[in-house]
Every structure is written in C-alpha cells, then in structure tokens.
CSV table of C-alpha atoms in Angstrom, one decimal:
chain,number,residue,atom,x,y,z
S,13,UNK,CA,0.0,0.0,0.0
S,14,UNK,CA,1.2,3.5,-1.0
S,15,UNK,CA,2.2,5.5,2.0
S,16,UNK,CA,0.6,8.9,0.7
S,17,UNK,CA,-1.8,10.6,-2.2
S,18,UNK,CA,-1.0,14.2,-2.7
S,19,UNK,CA,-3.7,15.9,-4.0
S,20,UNK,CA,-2.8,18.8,-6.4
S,21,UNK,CA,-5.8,20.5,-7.6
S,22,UNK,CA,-5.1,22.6,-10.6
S,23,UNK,CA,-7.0,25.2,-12.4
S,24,UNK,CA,-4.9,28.1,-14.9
S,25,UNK,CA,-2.0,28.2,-13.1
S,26,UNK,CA,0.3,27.3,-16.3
S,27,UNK,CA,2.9,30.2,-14.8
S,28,UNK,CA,3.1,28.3,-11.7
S,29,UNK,CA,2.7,24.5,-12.4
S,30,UNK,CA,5.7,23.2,-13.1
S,31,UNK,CA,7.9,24.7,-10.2
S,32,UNK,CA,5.2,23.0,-8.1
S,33,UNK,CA,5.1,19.2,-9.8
S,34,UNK,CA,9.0,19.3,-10.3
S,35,UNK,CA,9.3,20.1,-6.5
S,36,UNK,CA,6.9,16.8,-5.8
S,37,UNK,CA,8.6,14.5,-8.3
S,38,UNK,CA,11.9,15.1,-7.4
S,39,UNK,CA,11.1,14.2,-3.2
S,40,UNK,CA,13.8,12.2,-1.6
S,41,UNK,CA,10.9,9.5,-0.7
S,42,UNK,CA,11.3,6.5,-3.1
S,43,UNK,CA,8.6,6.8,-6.1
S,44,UNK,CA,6.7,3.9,-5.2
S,45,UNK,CA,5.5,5.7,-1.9
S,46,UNK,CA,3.4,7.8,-3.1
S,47,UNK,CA,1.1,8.9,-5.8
S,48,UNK,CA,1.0,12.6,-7.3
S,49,UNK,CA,-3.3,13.7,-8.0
S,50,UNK,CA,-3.4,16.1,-10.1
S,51,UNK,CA,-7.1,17.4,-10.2
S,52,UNK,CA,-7.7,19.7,-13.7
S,53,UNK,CA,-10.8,21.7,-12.5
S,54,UNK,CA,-11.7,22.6,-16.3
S,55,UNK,CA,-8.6,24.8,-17.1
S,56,UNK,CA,-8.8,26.9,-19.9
S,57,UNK,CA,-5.3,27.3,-20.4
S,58,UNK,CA,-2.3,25.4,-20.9
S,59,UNK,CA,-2.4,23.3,-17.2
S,60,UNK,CA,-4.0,20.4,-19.2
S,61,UNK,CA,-1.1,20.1,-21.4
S,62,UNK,CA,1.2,20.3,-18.7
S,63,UNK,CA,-0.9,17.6,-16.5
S,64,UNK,CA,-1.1,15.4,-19.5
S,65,UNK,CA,2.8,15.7,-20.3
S,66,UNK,CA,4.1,15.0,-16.3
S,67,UNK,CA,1.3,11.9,-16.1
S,68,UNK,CA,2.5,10.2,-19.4
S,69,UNK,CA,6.5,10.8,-18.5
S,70,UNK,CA,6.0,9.4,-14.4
S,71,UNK,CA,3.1,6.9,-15.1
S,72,UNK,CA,4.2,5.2,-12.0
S,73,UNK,CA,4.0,8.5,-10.0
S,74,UNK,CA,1.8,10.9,-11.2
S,75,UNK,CA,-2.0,10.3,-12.1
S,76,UNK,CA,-3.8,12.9,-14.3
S,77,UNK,CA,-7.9,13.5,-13.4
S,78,UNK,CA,-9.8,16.2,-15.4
S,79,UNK,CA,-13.1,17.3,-14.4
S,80,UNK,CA,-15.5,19.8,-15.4
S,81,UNK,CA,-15.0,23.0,-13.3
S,82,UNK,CA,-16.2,22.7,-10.0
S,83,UNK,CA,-14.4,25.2,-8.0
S,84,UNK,CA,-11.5,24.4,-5.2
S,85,UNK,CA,-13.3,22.1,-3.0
S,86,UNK,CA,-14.9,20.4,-5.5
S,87,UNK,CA,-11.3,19.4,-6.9
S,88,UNK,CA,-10.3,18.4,-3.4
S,89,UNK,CA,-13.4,16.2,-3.0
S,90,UNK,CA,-13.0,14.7,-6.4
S,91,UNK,CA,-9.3,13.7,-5.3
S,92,UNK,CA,-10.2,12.5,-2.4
S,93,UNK,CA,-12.7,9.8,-4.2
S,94,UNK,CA,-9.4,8.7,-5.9
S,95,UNK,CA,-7.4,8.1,-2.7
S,96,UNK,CA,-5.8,4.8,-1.3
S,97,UNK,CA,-2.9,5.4,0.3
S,98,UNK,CA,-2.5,5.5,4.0
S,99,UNK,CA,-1.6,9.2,4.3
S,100,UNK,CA,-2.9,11.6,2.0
S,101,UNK,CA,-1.6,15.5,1.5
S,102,UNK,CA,-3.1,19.1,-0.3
S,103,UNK,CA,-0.8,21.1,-2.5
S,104,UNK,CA,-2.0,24.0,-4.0
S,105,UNK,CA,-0.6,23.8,-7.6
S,106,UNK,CA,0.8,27.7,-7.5
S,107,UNK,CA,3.2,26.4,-4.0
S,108,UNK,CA,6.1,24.4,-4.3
S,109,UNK,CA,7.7,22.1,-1.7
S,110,UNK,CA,11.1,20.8,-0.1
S,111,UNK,CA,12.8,17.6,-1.5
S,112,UNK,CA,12.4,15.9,2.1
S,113,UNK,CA,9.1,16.8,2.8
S,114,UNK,CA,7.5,13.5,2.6
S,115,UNK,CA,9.7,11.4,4.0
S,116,UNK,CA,10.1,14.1,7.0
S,117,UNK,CA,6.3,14.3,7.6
S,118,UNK,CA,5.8,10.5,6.8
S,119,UNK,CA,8.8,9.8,9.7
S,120,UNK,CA,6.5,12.1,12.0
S,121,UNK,CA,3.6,9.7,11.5
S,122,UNK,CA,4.8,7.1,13.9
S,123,UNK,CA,4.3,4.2,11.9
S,124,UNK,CA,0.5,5.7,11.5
S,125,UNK,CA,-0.4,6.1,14.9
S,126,UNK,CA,-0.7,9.9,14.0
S,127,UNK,CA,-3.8,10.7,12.4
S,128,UNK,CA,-2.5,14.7,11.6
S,129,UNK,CA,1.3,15.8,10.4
S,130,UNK,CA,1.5,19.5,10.4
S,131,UNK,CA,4.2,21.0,9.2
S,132,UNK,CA,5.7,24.7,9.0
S,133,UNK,CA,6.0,26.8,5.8
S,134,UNK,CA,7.5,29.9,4.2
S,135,UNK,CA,5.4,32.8,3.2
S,136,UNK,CA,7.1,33.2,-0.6
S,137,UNK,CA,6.7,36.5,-1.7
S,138,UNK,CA,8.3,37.9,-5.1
S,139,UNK,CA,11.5,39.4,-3.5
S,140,UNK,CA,12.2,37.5,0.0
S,141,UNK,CA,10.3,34.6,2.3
S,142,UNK,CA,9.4,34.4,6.1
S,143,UNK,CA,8.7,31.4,8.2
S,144,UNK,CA,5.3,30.6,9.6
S,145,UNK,CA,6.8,28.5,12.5
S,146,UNK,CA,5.4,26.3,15.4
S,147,UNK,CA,7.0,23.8,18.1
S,148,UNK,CA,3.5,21.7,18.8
S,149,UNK,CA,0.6,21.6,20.7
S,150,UNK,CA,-0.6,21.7,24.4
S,151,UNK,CA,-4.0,20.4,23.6
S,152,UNK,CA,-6.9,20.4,21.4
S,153,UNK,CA,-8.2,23.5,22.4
S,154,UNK,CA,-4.8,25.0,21.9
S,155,UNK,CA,-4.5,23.5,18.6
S,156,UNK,CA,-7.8,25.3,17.8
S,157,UNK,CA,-7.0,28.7,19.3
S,158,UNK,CA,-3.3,29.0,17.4
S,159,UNK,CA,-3.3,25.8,14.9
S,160,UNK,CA,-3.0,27.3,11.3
S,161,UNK,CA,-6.3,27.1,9.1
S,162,UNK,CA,-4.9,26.0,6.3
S,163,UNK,CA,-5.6,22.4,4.3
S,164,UNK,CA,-1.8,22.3,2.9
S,165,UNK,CA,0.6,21.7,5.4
S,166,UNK,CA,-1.0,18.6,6.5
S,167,UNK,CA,-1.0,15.0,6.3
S,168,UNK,CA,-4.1,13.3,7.5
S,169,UNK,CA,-4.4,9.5,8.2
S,170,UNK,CA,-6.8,8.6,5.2
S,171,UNK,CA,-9.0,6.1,7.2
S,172,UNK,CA,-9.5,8.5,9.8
S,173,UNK,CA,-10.5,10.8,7.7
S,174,UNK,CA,-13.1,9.3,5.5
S,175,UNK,CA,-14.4,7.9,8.8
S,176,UNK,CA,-15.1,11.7,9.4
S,177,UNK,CA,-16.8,12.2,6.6
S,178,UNK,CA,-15.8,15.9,6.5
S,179,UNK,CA,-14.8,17.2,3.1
S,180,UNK,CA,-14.4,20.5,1.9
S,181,UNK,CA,-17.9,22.7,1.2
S,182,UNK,CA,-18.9,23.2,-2.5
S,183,UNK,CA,-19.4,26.5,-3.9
S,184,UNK,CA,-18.3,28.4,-1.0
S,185,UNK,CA,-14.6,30.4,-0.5
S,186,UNK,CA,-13.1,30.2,3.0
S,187,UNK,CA,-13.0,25.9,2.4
S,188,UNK,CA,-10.0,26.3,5.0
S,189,UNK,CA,-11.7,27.6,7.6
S,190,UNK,CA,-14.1,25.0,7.3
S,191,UNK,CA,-12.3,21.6,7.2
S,192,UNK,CA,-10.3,22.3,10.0
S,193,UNK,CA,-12.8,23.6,12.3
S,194,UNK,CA,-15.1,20.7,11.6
S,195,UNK,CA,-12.8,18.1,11.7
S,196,UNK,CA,-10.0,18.8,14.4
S,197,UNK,CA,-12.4,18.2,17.1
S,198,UNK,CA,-12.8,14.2,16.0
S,199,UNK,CA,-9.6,14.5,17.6
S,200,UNK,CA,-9.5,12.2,20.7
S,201,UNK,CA,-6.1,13.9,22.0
S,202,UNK,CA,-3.6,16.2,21.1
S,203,UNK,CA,-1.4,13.4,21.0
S,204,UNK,CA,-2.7,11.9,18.2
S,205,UNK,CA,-0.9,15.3,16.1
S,206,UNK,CA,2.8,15.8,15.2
S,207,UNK,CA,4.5,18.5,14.4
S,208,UNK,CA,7.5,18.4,11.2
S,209,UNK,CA,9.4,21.7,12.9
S,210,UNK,CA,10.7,22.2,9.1
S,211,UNK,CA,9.4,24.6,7.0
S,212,UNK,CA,8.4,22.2,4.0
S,213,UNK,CA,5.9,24.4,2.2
S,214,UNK,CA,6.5,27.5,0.1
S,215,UNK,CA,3.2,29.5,0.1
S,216,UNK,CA,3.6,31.5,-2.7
S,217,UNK,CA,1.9,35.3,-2.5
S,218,UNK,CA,0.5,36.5,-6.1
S,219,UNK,CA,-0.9,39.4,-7.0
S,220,UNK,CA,-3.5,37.5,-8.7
S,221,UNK,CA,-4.8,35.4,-5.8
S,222,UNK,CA,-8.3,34.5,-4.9
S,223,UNK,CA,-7.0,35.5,-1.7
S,224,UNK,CA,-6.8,39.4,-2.1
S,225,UNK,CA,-10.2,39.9,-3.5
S,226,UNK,CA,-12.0,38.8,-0.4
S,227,UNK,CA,-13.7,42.0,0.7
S,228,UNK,CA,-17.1,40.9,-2.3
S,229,UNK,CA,-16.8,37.0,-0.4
S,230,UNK,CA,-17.4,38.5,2.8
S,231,UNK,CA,-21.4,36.5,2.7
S,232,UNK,CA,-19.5,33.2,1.7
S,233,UNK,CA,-17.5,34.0,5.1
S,234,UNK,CA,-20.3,34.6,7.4
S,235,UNK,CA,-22.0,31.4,5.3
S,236,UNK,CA,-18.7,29.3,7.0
S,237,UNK,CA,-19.0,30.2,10.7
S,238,UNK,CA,-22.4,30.0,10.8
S,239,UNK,CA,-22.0,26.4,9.1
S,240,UNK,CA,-19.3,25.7,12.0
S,241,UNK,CA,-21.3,27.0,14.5
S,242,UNK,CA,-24.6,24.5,13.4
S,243,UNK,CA,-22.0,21.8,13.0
S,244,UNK,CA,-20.8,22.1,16.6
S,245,UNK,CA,-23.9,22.2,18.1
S,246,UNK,CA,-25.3,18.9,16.2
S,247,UNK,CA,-22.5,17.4,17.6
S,248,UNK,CA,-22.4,18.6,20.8
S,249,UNK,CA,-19.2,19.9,21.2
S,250,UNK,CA,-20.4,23.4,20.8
S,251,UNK,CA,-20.4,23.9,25.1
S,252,UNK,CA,-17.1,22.4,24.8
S,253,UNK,CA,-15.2,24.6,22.1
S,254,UNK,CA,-17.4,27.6,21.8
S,255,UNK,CA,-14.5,30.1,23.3
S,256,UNK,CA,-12.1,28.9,21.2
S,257,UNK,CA,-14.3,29.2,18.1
S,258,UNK,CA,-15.6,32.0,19.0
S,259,UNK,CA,-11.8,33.7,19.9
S,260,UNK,CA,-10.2,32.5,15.8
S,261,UNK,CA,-13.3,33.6,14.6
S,262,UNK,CA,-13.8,37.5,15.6
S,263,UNK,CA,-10.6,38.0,15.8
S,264,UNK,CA,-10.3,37.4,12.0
S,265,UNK,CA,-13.2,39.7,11.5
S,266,UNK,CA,-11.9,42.3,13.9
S,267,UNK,CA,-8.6,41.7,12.2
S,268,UNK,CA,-8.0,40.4,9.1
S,269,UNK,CA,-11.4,41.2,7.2
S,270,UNK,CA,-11.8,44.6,9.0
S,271,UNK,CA,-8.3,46.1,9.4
S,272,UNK,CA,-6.5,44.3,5.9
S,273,UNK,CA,-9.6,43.8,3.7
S,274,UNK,CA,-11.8,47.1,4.5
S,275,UNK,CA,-10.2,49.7,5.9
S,276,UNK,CA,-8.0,50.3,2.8
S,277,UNK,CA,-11.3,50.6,0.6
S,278,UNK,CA,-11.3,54.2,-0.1
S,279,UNK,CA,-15.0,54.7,-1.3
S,280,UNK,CA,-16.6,55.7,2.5
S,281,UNK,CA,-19.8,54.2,1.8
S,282,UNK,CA,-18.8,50.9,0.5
S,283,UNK,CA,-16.5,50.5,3.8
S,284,UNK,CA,-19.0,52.0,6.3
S,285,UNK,CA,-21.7,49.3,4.9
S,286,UNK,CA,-19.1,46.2,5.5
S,287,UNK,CA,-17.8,47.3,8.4
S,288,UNK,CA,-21.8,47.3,9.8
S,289,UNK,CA,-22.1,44.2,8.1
S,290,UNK,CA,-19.2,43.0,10.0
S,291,UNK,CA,-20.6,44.0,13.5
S,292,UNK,CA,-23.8,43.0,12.9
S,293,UNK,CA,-22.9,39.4,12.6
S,294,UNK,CA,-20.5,39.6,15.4
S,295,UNK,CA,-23.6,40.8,17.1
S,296,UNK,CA,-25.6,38.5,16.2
S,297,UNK,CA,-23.4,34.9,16.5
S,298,UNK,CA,-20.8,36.7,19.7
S,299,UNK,CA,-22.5,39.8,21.8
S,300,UNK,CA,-20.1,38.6,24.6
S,301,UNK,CA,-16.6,38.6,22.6
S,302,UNK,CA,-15.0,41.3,24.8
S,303,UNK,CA,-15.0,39.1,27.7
S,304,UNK,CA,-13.8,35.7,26.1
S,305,UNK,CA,-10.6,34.0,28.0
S,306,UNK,CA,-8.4,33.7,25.2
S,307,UNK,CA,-8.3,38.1,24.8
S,308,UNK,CA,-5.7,39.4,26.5
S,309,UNK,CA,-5.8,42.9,26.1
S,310,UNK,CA,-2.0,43.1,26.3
S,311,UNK,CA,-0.8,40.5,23.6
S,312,UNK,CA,1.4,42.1,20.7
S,313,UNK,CA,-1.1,39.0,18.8
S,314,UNK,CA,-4.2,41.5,20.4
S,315,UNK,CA,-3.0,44.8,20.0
S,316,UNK,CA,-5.3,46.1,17.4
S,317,UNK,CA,-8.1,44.7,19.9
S,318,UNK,CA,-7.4,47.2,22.2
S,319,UNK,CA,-7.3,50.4,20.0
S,320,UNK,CA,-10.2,48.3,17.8
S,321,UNK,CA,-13.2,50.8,19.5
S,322,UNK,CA,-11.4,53.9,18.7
S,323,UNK,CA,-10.5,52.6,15.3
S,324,UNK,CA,-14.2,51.6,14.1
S,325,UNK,CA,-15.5,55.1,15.1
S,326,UNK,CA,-12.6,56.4,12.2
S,327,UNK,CA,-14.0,53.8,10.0
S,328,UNK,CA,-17.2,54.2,10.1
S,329,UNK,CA,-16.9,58.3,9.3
S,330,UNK,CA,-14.5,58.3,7.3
C-alpha cells in the first residue's frame, strides 16, 4: 500500500505549475510511496497540457484526473474519491515544496499512529520569504486557538478521515476555515498530532490570488461560521469549544477582514456598509466577545483589539 496521495488540484495556473510538480517528483521519498493527484478543474489554459505531459513521462507516480469546473473544493473532493494510500496530502498547484518533505512528515507519522502531520511553511513573496513556524501543541483546544487554518501543510491519516466524513464545502470560498474547524475536534487527544518543525511548504503570494479579493466574499465567510457554529452544536461539542471558536473567529473579523480587507477601501460608503455588516454578525453569533478567555488585552497578537473601539468610530466616518 502506497504511504501517501498528494492531492494537487489545478486550475490556470500554467505560470506556476511546473515549479510545483518538479518540486513533488523530485522528493527524496522513493517513487513507489506515493502517488501525485493532479485534479484539472476545467482549465482553460495550458495546465492540461502540462498535467497530461508529467502523467505520461512518471506513469508510476503521477495520475492525471480532469473534471468539469467545479471550483476548489470540488477538486479536493473529487481527489479524495481517488485516494488509497494510507496518508494523503493538499498542494495547492501555484506552491512548491522541499525535496524531504515526505519522508520528514511521513517519519513524523509514527508508523501511522498519527492521524495529523502538520508542518511549517515559508510565506514566498516575489522578493524575499518568512517562516510561519510552530514547536506543537498543548492540547486540542490550543490546537484550535493557534493551529494554522490551512488544508496544505497537513497529512491526514486517510481512514481517519473518511471515517469523518468531512470534506471540503462546495461553492463556498473560506474551504480552510471549514475543514479544520469541523474536523479537528474528531480529535480524541492532542497526542494523536505531530509537528514536522521544518518549513516544508512554500506558500507563494501573487498578486492575482483568490486571496486578495476577499472584501465581495465576505457572505461566503459569514456562510462558513455559521455552518461551523450548526456543525458544533449537532454534535455537541459546541459547550465544549465555543470560546475557542468564537476567539479565531472574531478575531479574523476584527482583524484580518476589518483592518487588511476594508479599511483600505477608499470609497466611505462601501466601507462604512461592511464594516456594519461586520458587526452585525459579530452581534448577532458573539454579543459577549469582549470578555472571552483567550483576549488578552495586552498580547502584541491583540494589540489592534485594544485600539479596535477607537479605530471603528474612524472607520465608520471616514
């Protein structure tokens, strides 16, 4: 049996593609290991080409799947259909990786007693890089309050994870968010994670990302947590991880959507409607945020929670 699937889902990223399959042929893992998915969401440039020319030169290694276009999490899903191995990974076909990085995170596995491998990255921007680096985990709760939302640098123990059943939501952005927020608490101890201490991932930072333009997705966000939030409570765990939860997600709002994504937007109206949008929902979903244990008012990580009152008053007349 194949020790991991990595799951490359591709879609018109001909610019990018072949720094990111060179970097997961060339591993220092022997080829018949693992198994290279790569997922064609209906390109519509020249990634087909390139799919089609790395599957029939590494037959042995690399598996070529077109679809019609589906959207990111619909690629994911459809690779995960196609998955046997005992480990399986997400690349995102615009990142490359380290020549080591599967045998380090398979090593990390414990002979698969580990049912997560998390490992540390690089932010890759166009003129220098900076690590995105953690030592582990104190517990689950921790892992939910710092762990890094992201479906990338992960392995996850393929049985455990269909037995799950989670997969990535259809049609919505912020799939991240989603999969690891619904599926870390099947978690039955911290212990079952591992940490690979190397950076193994180079996130790559284009101008062109999906990942800029989030100020229009901001429904598809507020779509997510509420999806979380319903999820927890079926399963009863909301009691149990609502603080935590509830700590990642306002302090994205507060943070990342309000102080990145909107306060740059010049026209006033457009930014005084989001940011009402924004406190609305936190409103709605958190009225008592300001008193949740994992604030401290003091943090260099909270800072901009403690000038956030003063700040929204300058956003909103502005």
């Amino acid at each position: 049996m194949r020790q991991v699937d990595v799951i490359v889902p591709v879609y018109n990223v001909e610019k990018y593609l072949k720094r990111c399959l060179e970097s997961l042929i060339n591993q220092t893992l022997s080829s018949e290991k693992y198994r290279v998915l790569l997922v064609d969401d209906g390109s519509t440039d020249g990634s087909p080409t390139i799919c089609q020319k790395y599957a029939d030169e590494n037959p042995n290694l690399v598996e070529y799947l077109p679809k019609a276009n589906g959207g990111l999490s619909d690629a994911r899903n459809y690779g995960l259909q196609h998955v046997d191995a005992s480990y399986v990974l997400f690349i995102d076909s615009d990142d490359y990786v380290e020549s080591g990085m599967l045998e380090r995170m398979l090593e990390k596995t414990c002979n698969g007693q580990k049912k997560v491998v998390e490992c540390n990255f690089f932010w890759q921007y166009q003129d220098r890089m900076a690590k995105d680096v953690v030592t582990g985990y104190d517990s689950i709760e921790d892992y939910l309050v710092k762990g890094r939302v992201v479906a990338w640098n992960k392995l996850y123990r393929t049985d455990w994870l269909k037995q799950c059943g989670i997969t990535f939501p259809k049609g919505l952005f912020y799939e991240d968010q989603c999969f690891f927020f619904e599926l870390m608490p099947f978690l039955e101890s911290i212990d079952e994670v591992a940490v690979d201490e190397v950076c193994e991932v180079h996130y790559v930072q284009r101008n062109d990302s999906i990942s800029y333009q989030n100020t229009s997705r901001l429904a598809d966000l507020f779509k997510i947590y509420v999806r979380i939030l319903n999820f927890h409570e079926e399963k009863g765990w909301i009691k149990t991880y609502h603080d935590e939860l509830e700590y990642r997600f306002v302090r994205n709002l507060l943070g990342n959507v309000m102080l990145r994504k909107i306060r740059p937007i010049k026209d006033g109206k457009v930014k005084r409607d989001l940011v009402v949008k924004v406190m609305e929902f936190i409103d709605i979903h958190f009225k008592g945020w300001k008193r949740n244990k994992y604030i401290k008012w003091d943090s260099p990580q909270n800072i901009y929670l403690k000038i956030f009152n003063k700040l929204i008053l300058k956003m909103l007349i502005i």
